[in-house]
Coordinates of C-alpha atoms in Angstrom, one line a residue:
M211 CA 126.8 107.6 -43.6
E212 CA 127.9 105.6 -46.5
T213 CA 130.6 103.0 -46.3
P214 CA 134.2 104.2 -47.0
S215 CA 134.6 101.9 -50.0
F216 CA 131.3 103.4 -51.6
L217 CA 132.5 106.8 -51.0
L218 CA 135.9 106.0 -52.6
F219 CA 134.0 104.5 -55.6
L220 CA 132.1 107.7 -56.1
L221 CA 135.3 109.9 -55.7
L222 CA 137.0 107.6 -58.5
L223 CA 134.0 107.5 -60.7
L224 CA 133.8 111.3 -60.9
S225 CA 137.3 111.5 -62.2
F226 CA 136.2 109.8 -65.4
S227 CA 133.3 112.3 -66.0
P228 CA 134.5 115.9 -66.8
S229 CA 131.7 118.4 -66.9
P230 CA 130.8 119.5 -70.6
T231 CA 130.2 122.9 -69.2
T232 CA 134.0 123.2 -68.2
A233 CA 135.4 121.7 -71.3
G234 CA 137.9 123.8 -73.0
K235 CA 138.4 125.9 -70.0
C236 CA 141.6 126.4 -67.9
N237 CA 142.7 129.2 -65.6
K238 CA 146.3 130.2 -66.2
S239 CA 147.5 130.1 -62.6
D240 CA 145.7 126.6 -62.1
K241 CA 147.5 125.2 -65.1
R242 CA 150.9 126.3 -63.9
A243 CA 150.3 124.8 -60.7
L244 CA 149.2 121.5 -62.2
L245 CA 152.1 121.4 -64.6
A246 CA 154.3 121.7 -61.6
I247 CA 152.4 118.9 -59.9
K248 CA 152.9 116.6 -63.1
A249 CA 156.7 117.3 -63.0
S250 CA 156.9 116.3 -59.4
F251 CA 155.4 113.0 -60.3
N252 CA 158.0 112.3 -62.9
N253 CA 155.5 112.4 -65.6
G254 CA 153.9 109.1 -64.8
D255 CA 151.4 107.3 -67.0
S256 CA 148.6 109.4 -65.4
F257 CA 149.7 112.6 -67.0
P258 CA 150.2 112.3 -70.9
A259 CA 147.3 114.6 -71.6
W260 CA 148.6 117.3 -69.2
T261 CA 150.2 119.6 -71.8
N262 CA 150.1 123.2 -72.7
A263 CA 148.3 122.4 -75.8
S264 CA 145.1 121.4 -74.2
A265 CA 142.7 123.1 -71.4
C266 CA 143.4 121.8 -68.0
C267 CA 139.6 121.1 -67.3
D268 CA 139.8 118.5 -69.9
W269 CA 142.8 116.6 -68.3
Y270 CA 142.4 113.1 -66.8
G271 CA 141.6 113.3 -63.1
I272 CA 140.9 116.9 -62.8
D273 CA 137.6 118.4 -61.7
C274 CA 136.6 122.0 -62.5
D275 CA 133.8 124.2 -61.3
P276 CA 131.7 125.7 -64.2
G277 CA 130.3 128.3 -61.7
I278 CA 133.7 129.9 -61.2
A279 CA 135.2 132.1 -64.1
D280 CA 137.6 130.1 -66.2
G281 CA 136.5 126.9 -64.7
R282 CA 138.8 126.8 -61.5
V283 CA 140.3 123.5 -60.6
T284 CA 138.4 121.9 -57.5
G285 CA 139.6 118.3 -57.7
I286 CA 142.7 116.2 -58.5
R287 CA 142.3 112.5 -58.5
I288 CA 145.2 110.2 -59.2
F289 CA 145.2 106.5 -58.5
A290 CA 146.1 103.0 -59.3
D291 CA 149.4 104.2 -61.0
P292 CA 152.7 102.4 -60.4
T293 CA 154.6 104.5 -62.7
S294 CA 154.2 107.9 -60.9
S295 CA 156.8 108.5 -58.3
G296 CA 157.8 111.3 -56.1
S297 CA 156.5 113.1 -53.2
I298 CA 153.2 115.3 -52.6
P299 CA 154.0 118.6 -54.3
S300 CA 153.7 121.7 -52.6
A301 CA 152.3 123.2 -55.6
L302 CA 148.9 121.8 -54.5
G303 CA 148.8 124.9 -52.3
D304 CA 148.5 126.9 -55.3
L305 CA 145.1 125.7 -56.3
P306 CA 143.0 127.8 -54.1
F307 CA 139.6 126.4 -55.2
L308 CA 140.6 122.6 -54.4
T309 CA 137.9 120.8 -52.5
T310 CA 139.3 117.2 -53.3
I311 CA 142.7 115.6 -53.3
L312 CA 142.7 111.9 -54.0
F313 CA 146.1 110.1 -54.3
H314 CA 145.2 106.4 -53.9
K315 CA 147.4 103.3 -54.8
L316 CA 150.6 105.1 -55.8
P317 CA 153.2 103.1 -54.4
G318 CA 155.8 105.3 -55.7
L319 CA 154.5 108.2 -53.6
V320 CA 156.8 108.8 -50.7
G321 CA 157.8 111.5 -48.1
T322 CA 155.2 113.3 -46.0
I323 CA 152.4 116.0 -46.4
P324 CA 153.5 119.5 -47.3
P325 CA 152.4 122.3 -45.0
S326 CA 151.4 124.3 -48.2
L327 CA 147.9 122.4 -47.9
T328 CA 146.9 124.8 -44.9
R329 CA 146.4 127.4 -47.6
L330 CA 143.3 125.2 -49.1
S331 CA 140.6 126.9 -47.1
R332 CA 137.8 124.9 -49.2
L333 CA 139.5 121.5 -48.8
F334 CA 136.8 119.0 -48.0
T335 CA 138.5 115.5 -48.9
L336 CA 142.1 114.8 -48.3
L337 CA 142.5 111.0 -49.4
L338 CA 146.0 109.9 -49.3
S339 CA 145.6 106.1 -49.0
W340 CA 147.5 102.8 -50.0
N341 CA 150.7 104.9 -50.8
S342 CA 154.3 104.8 -49.3
L343 CA 154.1 108.1 -47.3
S344 CA 156.1 108.1 -44.1
G345 CA 157.1 110.4 -41.3
P346 CA 154.9 111.9 -38.6
I347 CA 151.4 112.9 -39.2
P348 CA 151.6 116.7 -39.4
A349 CA 149.8 118.6 -36.7
F350 CA 149.2 121.3 -39.2
L351 CA 146.5 119.3 -40.7
G352 CA 144.4 120.6 -37.7
Q353 CA 144.6 124.1 -39.4
I354 CA 142.3 123.0 -42.3
P355 CA 138.9 123.4 -40.7
S356 CA 136.9 122.7 -43.9
L357 CA 138.1 118.9 -43.9
F358 CA 135.2 116.4 -43.8
D359 CA 137.2 113.2 -44.7
L360 CA 140.7 112.8 -43.9
D361 CA 142.1 109.3 -45.0
L362 CA 145.8 108.5 -44.5
S363 CA 145.3 104.7 -44.2
F364 CA 147.7 102.1 -45.6
N365 CA 150.9 104.1 -45.5
K366 CA 154.1 104.2 -43.4
F367 CA 153.2 107.0 -41.0
H368 CA 155.0 106.7 -37.6
G369 CA 155.0 108.7 -34.4
S370 CA 152.1 109.7 -32.2
I371 CA 148.7 110.9 -33.4
P372 CA 148.7 114.7 -33.2
P373 CA 146.1 116.0 -30.6
E374 CA 145.6 119.0 -33.0
L375 CA 143.4 116.8 -35.2
S376 CA 140.7 117.2 -32.7
L377 CA 140.4 120.9 -34.1
L378 CA 138.6 119.5 -37.3
Q379 CA 135.2 120.2 -36.0
N380 CA 133.5 119.3 -39.4
L381 CA 135.4 115.9 -39.7
G382 CA 132.9 113.1 -40.7
A383 CA 135.7 110.2 -41.0
L384 CA 139.3 110.0 -39.7
H385 CA 141.2 106.9 -41.3
L386 CA 144.6 106.5 -39.6
D387 CA 144.5 102.8 -39.8
R388 CA 147.2 100.4 -41.3
N389 CA 150.2 102.5 -40.5
Q390 CA 153.1 102.4 -37.8
L391 CA 151.6 104.9 -35.3
T392 CA 152.7 104.6 -31.6
G393 CA 151.8 106.3 -28.4
S394 CA 148.4 106.8 -26.9
I395 CA 144.9 107.9 -28.2
P396 CA 144.9 111.7 -27.6
A397 CA 142.5 112.6 -24.8
S398 CA 141.8 115.8 -27.0
F399 CA 139.7 113.5 -29.3
A400 CA 137.0 114.0 -26.7
H401 CA 136.8 117.7 -28.1
F402 CA 135.6 116.6 -31.6
N403 CA 132.0 117.6 -32.4
K404 CA 130.4 115.4 -29.5
S405 CA 127.1 115.2 -31.2
S406 CA 128.5 114.2 -34.7
P407 CA 132.0 113.1 -34.2
P408 CA 134.1 111.5 -37.0
D409 CA 134.0 107.7 -37.6
L410 CA 137.3 106.7 -36.0
Y411 CA 139.5 104.3 -37.5
L412 CA 142.9 103.5 -35.8
S413 CA 143.3 99.8 -36.5
H414 CA 146.4 98.0 -37.3
N415 CA 149.0 100.3 -35.5
N416 CA 151.2 100.0 -32.5
L417 CA 149.2 102.2 -30.2
S418 CA 149.4 101.5 -26.5
G419 CA 148.0 103.0 -23.2
E420 CA 144.5 103.4 -22.2
V421 CA 141.4 104.6 -23.9
P422 CA 140.8 108.1 -22.5
P423 CA 137.9 108.2 -20.1
E424 CA 136.8 111.6 -21.8
L425 CA 136.1 109.7 -25.0
G426 CA 132.9 108.3 -23.2
A427 CA 131.2 111.6 -23.5
V428 CA 131.3 111.5 -27.3
A429 CA 128.5 110.0 -29.6
W430 CA 130.7 107.8 -31.7
G431 CA 129.1 106.1 -34.9
I432 CA 132.0 103.9 -35.6
I433 CA 135.1 103.4 -33.5
D434 CA 137.7 100.7 -34.7
L435 CA 140.8 100.3 -32.2
S436 CA 141.6 96.6 -33.3
R437 CA 145.1 95.2 -33.6
N438 CA 146.9 97.5 -31.5
R439 CA 148.5 97.2 -27.9
L440 CA 145.9 99.1 -26.1
G441 CA 145.0 98.1 -22.5
G442 CA 143.0 99.1 -19.6
D443 CA 139.3 99.5 -19.3
P444 CA 137.4 100.7 -22.6
S445 CA 133.9 100.4 -21.1
V446 CA 133.2 104.0 -21.4
L447 CA 132.7 103.4 -25.1
F448 CA 129.5 101.4 -24.4
G449 CA 126.1 102.4 -23.2
E450 CA 122.6 101.5 -24.3
A451 CA 121.5 105.0 -25.3
K452 CA 124.7 105.7 -27.5
P453 CA 124.3 105.9 -31.2
T454 CA 127.2 103.6 -32.0
T455 CA 126.9 101.1 -34.7
T456 CA 130.5 99.7 -34.6
I457 CA 132.7 98.8 -31.8
D458 CA 135.9 96.8 -32.8
L459 CA 138.3 96.4 -29.9
S460 CA 139.7 93.1 -31.0
R461 CA 143.3 91.9 -30.6
N462 CA 144.4 94.3 -27.9
L463 CA 145.3 94.0 -24.1
F464 CA 141.9 95.3 -22.8
V465 CA 140.9 94.1 -19.1
F466 CA 137.4 94.9 -18.0
D467 CA 134.1 93.0 -16.7
L468 CA 131.8 92.6 -19.6
S469 CA 128.9 91.9 -17.2
R470 CA 128.9 95.6 -16.1
V471 CA 128.4 97.1 -19.6
T472 CA 125.2 97.7 -21.7
F473 CA 125.4 97.6 -25.5
P474 CA 124.1 100.4 -27.8
V475 CA 121.0 99.2 -29.2
N476 CA 122.0 100.2 -32.7
L477 CA 125.1 98.1 -32.9
A478 CA 125.6 96.2 -36.2
L479 CA 129.2 95.1 -35.3
L480 CA 130.7 94.1 -32.0
D481 CA 134.1 92.5 -31.9
L482 CA 136.0 92.0 -28.8
N483 CA 138.1 88.8 -29.6
H484 CA 141.7 88.2 -28.3
N485 CA 141.6 90.3 -25.2
Q486 CA 141.6 89.6 -21.5
I487 CA 137.9 90.4 -20.8
T488 CA 136.3 88.9 -17.8
G489 CA 132.6 88.6 -16.4
S490 CA 129.8 87.2 -18.2
I491 CA 127.7 88.2 -21.3
P492 CA 124.9 90.4 -20.3
A493 CA 121.3 89.3 -21.4
Q494 CA 120.7 92.9 -22.6
L495 CA 122.8 91.8 -25.7
N496 CA 119.7 90.1 -27.0
Q497 CA 118.1 93.5 -27.3
V498 CA 120.5 94.5 -30.2
T499 CA 118.5 93.1 -33.0
G500 CA 120.6 94.6 -35.7
L501 CA 123.9 92.8 -34.7
V502 CA 125.4 91.1 -37.8
V503 CA 128.9 90.8 -36.6
F504 CA 129.8 89.4 -33.0
N505 CA 132.8 87.9 -31.4
V506 CA 133.9 87.5 -27.9
S507 CA 136.4 84.5 -28.4
Y508 CA 139.8 84.3 -26.8
N509 CA 138.9 86.2 -23.6
R510 CA 138.3 85.0 -19.9
L511 CA 134.5 85.1 -19.9
C512 CA 132.5 82.8 -17.6
G513 CA 128.8 81.8 -17.2
E514 CA 126.0 80.7 -19.2
I515 CA 125.5 82.4 -22.7
P516 CA 122.2 84.2 -22.4
V517 CA 119.4 82.7 -24.6
G518 CA 117.8 84.8 -27.2
A519 CA 117.2 85.9 -30.8
V520 CA 120.5 87.5 -31.3
T521 CA 122.9 84.9 -29.5
A522 CA 121.2 82.2 -31.5
N523 CA 122.6 83.9 -34.7
F524 CA 126.0 83.0 -33.9
G525 CA 128.1 79.9 -34.0
A526 CA 130.5 78.5 -31.4
D527 CA 133.5 80.4 -33.0
A528 CA 132.0 83.6 -31.6
F529 CA 132.3 82.3 -28.0
F530 CA 134.9 79.7 -27.9
H531 CA 138.3 79.8 -26.0
N532 CA 137.1 81.5 -23.1
K533 CA 137.5 80.6 -19.4
C534 CA 134.1 79.0 -18.6
L535 CA 131.4 80.0 -20.9
C536 CA 128.9 77.4 -21.5
G537 CA 125.2 77.0 -23.1
S538 CA 124.2 76.8 -26.7
P539 CA 126.2 77.1 -29.1
L540 CA 128.8 75.7 -26.6
P541 CA 128.6 72.6 -24.5
A542 CA 125.7 72.8 -21.9
C543 CA 126.6 74.2 -18.4

């Protein structure tokens, strides 16, 4: 799976490249909906070309599908516009062929997500990042089964994570990071597609409680729970045979014996710093040959750091401030 930043770059790039086969086209009902959307954004700088005098498939930030009569609108991408203000318009639900909604870096975008989006049966990407959205994350988002990418990061959403999100069986990435969410991780997240679950980004919130043990049965690719107030034993997330490439549990209150876990052999990132982890570092870590980020500092680990090609790649800052770890790159035992 591509990195989120690369996918976002592609999504933004497409907004500058209207298809010549849709030039001059515009479905009348789509145009009415788009003009209502423009009005709801107080006619910001992204919308000067959105007029009755031109075809909506030629407008900035609009994608159309040439394979559908009149070039029906399939995407709307508005980003990096400090002049646009207002809330997410319910008129989005009047664009039945939408596959992509991208509202990114709109500091004046406030309020919450309208339920009219549940009418969008083709919606593939809902990216509402780096805005000023607030309120609870709506449970009705679980009623859009076509969603593949749900990104609500860098907003002001609060309250608990709705367990209904696990109904999104086609989801490839779930970004709820950098909000003000509280409560626990829903146990229902074990009901995501177990063989191909979404990459899970829940960092920089105020989540508490323990990692549901049911999540150990899911083949996560990326799981980032960092910078919360989670506790207990998350060792169900580990396992040598798992396909996981990223585990970030840093800056929580986790307590478990590291010597009892095995690491997924495809791990590229393992960050456990600033927890209350005990035990020693398993020698099996040196079998994780693709590890490029590793940190177990600020825990309660003891014993000799296992010698090997992997541990030799990391300096003292990856190991220091533990109870009694020793051996290279720390002082000798």
